[in-house]
PDB file of C-alpha atoms in Angstrom:
ATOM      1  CA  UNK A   1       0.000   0.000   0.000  1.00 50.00           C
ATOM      2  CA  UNK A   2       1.129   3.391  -1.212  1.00 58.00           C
ATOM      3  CA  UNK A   3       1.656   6.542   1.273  1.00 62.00           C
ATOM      4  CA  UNK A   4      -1.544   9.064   1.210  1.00 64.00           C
ATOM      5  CA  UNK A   5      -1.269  11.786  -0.773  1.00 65.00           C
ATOM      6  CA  UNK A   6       0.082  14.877   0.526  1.00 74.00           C
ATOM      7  CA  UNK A   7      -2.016  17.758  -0.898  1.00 79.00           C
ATOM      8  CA  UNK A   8      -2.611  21.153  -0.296  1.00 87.00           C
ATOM      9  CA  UNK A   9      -6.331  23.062  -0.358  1.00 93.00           C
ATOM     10  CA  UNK A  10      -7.278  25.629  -2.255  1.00 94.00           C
ATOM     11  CA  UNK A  11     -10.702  26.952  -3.051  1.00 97.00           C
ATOM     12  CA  UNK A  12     -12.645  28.933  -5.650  1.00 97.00           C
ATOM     13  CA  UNK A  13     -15.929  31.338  -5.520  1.00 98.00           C
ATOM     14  CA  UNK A  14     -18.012  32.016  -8.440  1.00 97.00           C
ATOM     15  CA  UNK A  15     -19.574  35.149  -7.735  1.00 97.00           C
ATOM     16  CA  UNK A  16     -22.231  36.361 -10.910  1.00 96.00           C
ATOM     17  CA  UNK A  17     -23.592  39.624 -11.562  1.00 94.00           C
ATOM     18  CA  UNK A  18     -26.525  38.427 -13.982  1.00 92.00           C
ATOM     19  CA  UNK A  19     -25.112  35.762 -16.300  1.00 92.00           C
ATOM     20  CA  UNK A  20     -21.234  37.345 -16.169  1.00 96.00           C
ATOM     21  CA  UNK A  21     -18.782  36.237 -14.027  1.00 97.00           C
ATOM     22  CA  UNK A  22     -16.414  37.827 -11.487  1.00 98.00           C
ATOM     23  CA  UNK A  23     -13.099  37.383 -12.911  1.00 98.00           C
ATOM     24  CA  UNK A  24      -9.738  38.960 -11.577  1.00 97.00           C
ATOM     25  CA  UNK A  25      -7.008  39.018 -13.805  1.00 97.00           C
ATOM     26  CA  UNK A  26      -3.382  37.926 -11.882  1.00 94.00           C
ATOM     27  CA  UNK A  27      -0.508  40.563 -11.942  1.00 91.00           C
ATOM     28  CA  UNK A  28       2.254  39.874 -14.419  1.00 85.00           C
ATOM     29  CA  UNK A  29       4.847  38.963 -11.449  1.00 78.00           C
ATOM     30  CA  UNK A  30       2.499  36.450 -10.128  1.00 70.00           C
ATOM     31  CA  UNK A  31       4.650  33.425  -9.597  1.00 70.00           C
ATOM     32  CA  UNK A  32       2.350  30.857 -11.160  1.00 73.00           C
ATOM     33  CA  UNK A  33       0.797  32.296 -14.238  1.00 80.00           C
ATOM     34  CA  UNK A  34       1.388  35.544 -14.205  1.00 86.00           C
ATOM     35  CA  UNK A  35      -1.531  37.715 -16.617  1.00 91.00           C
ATOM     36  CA  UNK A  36      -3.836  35.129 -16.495  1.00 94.00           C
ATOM     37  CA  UNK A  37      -7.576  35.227 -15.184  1.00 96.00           C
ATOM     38  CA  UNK A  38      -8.752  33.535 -12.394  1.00 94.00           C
ATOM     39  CA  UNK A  39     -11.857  33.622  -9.757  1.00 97.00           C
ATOM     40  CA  UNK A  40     -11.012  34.854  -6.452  1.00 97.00           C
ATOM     41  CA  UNK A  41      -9.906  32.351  -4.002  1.00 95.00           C
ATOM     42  CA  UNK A  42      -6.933  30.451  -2.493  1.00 93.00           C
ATOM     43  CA  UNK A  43      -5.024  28.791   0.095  1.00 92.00           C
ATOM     44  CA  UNK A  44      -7.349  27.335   3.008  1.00 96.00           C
ATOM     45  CA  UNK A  45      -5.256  28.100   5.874  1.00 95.00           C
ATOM     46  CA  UNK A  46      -4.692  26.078   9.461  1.00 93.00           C
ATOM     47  CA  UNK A  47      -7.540  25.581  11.530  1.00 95.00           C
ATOM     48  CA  UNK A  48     -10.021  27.111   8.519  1.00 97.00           C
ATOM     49  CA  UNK A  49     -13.135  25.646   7.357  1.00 97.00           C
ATOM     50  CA  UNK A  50     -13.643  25.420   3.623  1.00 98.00           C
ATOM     51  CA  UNK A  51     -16.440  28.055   4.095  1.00 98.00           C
ATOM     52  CA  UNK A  52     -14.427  30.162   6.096  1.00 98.00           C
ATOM     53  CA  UNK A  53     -11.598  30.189   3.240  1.00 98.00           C
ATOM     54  CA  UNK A  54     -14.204  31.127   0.749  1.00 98.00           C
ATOM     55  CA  UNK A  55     -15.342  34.406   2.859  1.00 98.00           C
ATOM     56  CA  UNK A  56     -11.989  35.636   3.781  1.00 98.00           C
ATOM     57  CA  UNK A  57     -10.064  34.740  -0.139  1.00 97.00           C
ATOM     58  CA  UNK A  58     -13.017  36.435  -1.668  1.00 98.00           C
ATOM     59  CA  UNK A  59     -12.936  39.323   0.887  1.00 97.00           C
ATOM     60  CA  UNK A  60      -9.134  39.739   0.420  1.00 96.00           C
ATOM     61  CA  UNK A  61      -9.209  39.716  -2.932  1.00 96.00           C
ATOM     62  CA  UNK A  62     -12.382  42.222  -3.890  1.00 97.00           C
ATOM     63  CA  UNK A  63     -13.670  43.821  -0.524  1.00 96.00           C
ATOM     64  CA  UNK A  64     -17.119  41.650  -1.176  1.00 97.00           C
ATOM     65  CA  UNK A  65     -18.869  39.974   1.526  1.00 97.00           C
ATOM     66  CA  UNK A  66     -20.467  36.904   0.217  1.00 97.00           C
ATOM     67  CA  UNK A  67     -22.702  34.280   1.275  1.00 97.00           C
ATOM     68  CA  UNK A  68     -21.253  30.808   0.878  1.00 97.00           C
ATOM     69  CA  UNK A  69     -23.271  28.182  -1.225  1.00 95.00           C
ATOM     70  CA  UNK A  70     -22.966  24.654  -2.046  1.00 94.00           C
ATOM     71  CA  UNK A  71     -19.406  23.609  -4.220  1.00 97.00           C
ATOM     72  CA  UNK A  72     -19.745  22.871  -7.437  1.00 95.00           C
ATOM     73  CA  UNK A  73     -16.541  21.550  -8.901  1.00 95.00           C
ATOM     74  CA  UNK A  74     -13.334  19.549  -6.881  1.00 94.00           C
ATOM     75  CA  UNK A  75     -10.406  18.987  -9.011  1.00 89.00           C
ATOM     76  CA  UNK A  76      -6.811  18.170  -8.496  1.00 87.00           C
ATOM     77  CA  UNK A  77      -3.983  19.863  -9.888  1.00 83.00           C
ATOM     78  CA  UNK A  78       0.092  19.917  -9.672  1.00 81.00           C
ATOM     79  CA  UNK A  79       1.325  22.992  -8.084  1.00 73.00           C
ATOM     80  CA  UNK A  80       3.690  25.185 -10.968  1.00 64.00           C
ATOM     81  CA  UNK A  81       7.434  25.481 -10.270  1.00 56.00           C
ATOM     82  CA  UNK A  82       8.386  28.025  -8.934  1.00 51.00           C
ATOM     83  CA  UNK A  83       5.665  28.235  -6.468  1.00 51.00           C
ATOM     84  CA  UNK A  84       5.267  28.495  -3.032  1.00 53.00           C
ATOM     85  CA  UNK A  85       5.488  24.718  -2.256  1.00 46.00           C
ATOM     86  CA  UNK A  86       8.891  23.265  -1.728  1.00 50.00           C
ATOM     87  CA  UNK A  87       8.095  19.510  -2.118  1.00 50.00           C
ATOM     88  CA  UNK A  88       8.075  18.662  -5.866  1.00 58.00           C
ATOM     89  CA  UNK A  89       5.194  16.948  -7.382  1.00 64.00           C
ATOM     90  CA  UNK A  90       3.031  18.640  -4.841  1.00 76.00           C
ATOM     91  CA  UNK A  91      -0.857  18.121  -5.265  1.00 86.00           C
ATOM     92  CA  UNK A  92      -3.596  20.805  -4.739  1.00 88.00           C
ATOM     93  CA  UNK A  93      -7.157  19.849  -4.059  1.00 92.00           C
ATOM     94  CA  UNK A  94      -9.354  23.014  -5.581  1.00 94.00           C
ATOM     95  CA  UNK A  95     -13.034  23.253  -4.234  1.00 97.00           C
ATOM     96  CA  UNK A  96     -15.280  25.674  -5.997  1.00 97.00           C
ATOM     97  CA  UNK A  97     -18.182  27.090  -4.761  1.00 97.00           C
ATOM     98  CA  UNK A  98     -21.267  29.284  -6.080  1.00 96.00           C
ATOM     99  CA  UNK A  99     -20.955  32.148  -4.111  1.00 96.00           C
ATOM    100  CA  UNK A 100     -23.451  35.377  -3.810  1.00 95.00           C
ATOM    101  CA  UNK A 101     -22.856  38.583  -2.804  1.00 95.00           C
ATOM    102  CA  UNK A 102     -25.074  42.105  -2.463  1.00 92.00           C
ATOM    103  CA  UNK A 103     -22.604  44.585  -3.431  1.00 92.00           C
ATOM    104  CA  UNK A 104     -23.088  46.557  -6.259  1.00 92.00           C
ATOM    105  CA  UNK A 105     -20.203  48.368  -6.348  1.00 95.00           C
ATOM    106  CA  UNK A 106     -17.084  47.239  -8.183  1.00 96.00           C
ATOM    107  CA  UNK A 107     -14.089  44.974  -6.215  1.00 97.00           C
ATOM    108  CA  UNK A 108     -11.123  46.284  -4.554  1.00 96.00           C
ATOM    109  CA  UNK A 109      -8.287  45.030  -5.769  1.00 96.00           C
ATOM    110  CA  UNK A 110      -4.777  44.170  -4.111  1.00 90.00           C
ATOM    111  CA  UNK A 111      -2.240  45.539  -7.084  1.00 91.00           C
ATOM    112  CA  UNK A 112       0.110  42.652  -5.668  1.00 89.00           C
ATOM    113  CA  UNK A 113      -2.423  39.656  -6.726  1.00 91.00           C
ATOM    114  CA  UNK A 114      -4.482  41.292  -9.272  1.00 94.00           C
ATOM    115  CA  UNK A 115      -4.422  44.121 -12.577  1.00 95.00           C
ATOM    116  CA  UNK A 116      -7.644  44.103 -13.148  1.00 96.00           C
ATOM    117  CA  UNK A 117     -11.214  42.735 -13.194  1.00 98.00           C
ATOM    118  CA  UNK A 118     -14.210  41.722 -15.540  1.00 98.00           C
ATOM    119  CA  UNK A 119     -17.680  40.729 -15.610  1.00 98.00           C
ATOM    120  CA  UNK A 120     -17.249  38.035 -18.081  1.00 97.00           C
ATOM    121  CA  UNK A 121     -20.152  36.916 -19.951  1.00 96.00           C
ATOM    122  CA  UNK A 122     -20.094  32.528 -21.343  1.00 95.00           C
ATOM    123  CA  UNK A 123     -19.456  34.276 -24.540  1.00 95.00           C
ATOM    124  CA  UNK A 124     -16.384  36.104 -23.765  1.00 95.00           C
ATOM    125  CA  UNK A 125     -14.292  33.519 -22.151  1.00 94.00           C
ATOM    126  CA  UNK A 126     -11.331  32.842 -25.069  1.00 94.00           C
ATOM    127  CA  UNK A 127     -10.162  36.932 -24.131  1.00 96.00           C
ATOM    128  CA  UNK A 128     -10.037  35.846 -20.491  1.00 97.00           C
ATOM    129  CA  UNK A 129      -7.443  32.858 -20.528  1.00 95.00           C
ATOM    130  CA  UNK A 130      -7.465  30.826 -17.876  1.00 94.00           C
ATOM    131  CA  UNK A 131      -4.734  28.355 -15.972  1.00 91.00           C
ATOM    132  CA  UNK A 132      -5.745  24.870 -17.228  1.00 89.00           C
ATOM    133  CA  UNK A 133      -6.732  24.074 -13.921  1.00 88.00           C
ATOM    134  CA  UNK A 134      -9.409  26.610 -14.275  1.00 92.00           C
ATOM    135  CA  UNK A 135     -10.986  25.652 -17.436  1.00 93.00           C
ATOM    136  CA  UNK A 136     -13.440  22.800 -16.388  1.00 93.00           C
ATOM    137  CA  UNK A 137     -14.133  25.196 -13.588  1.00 94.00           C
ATOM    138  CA  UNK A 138     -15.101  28.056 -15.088  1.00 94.00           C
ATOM    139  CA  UNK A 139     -17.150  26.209 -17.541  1.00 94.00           C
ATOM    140  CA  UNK A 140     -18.989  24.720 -14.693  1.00 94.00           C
ATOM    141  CA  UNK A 141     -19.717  27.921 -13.054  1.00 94.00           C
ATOM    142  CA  UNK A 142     -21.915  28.840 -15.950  1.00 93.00           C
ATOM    143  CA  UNK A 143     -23.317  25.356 -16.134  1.00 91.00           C
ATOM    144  CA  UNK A 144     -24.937  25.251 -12.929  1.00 84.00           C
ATOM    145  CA  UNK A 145     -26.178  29.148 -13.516  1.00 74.00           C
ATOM    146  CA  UNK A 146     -28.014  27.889 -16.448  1.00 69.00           C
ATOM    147  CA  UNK A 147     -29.733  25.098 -14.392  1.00 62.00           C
ATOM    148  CA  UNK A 148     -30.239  27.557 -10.952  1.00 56.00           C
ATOM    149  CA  UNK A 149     -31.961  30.239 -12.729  1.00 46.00           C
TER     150      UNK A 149
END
């Protein structure tokens, strides 16, 4: 029998605004893939539930308060070189979860993790590339809009 897998957890929050889609775009001296788009989220820290994670990533990362609903995607990934991780392959666990917030206003964004932001529409995803982690995602994001509306 094999050793478990050591993995680190990350997680993901689709936030809509109609049918477009909160997406942040990373700065270009982000270690992992710098100038891509994303969703916000990220590490889930010591001691953290998964919801918990959610609020505070999403939080950190716009200035929106959100309510946490159910996840919608879990996928598995290898963490980039050059990242944070030291141990080489080094697994991530991503959890992705519809989120919903009241805020109107546009995010705040921290000019060390993200350029810039767009409401991205189904239609408009090939201008907002994605890490390849992301793309099942992303698409399933708008999937379960189209069935929850």
């Amino acid at each position: 029998m094999g050793a478990n897998l050591h993995a680190g957890v990350c997680v993901g929050a689709a936030i809509f605004r109609g049918r477009r889609l909160l997406m942040l775009r990373r700065t270009t001296v982000d270690i992992a893939f710098p100038g891509w788009w994303d969703i916000p989220g990220g590490s889930v820290e010591a001691g953290e539930s998964l919801e918990e994670a959610v609020r505070r990533e999403v939080w950190e990362e716009t200035g929106f308060r959100v309510r946490v609903g159910s996840p919608y995607a879990v996928s598995t990934f290898e963490a980039p070189d050059g990242s944070r991780h030291r141990r080489r392959p080094f697994t991530i666990v991503a959890i992705q979860f519809r989120c919903f917030t009241r805020s109107e206003r546009e995010p705040r964004l921290d000019p060390r993790e993200h350029s810039e932001f767009a409401w991205v529409d189904r239609r408009d995803l090939a201008r907002h590339p994605v890490p390849p982690s992301l793309v099942r995602p992303v698409r399933a994001a708008y999937e379960i809009l189209r069935f929850r509306r």
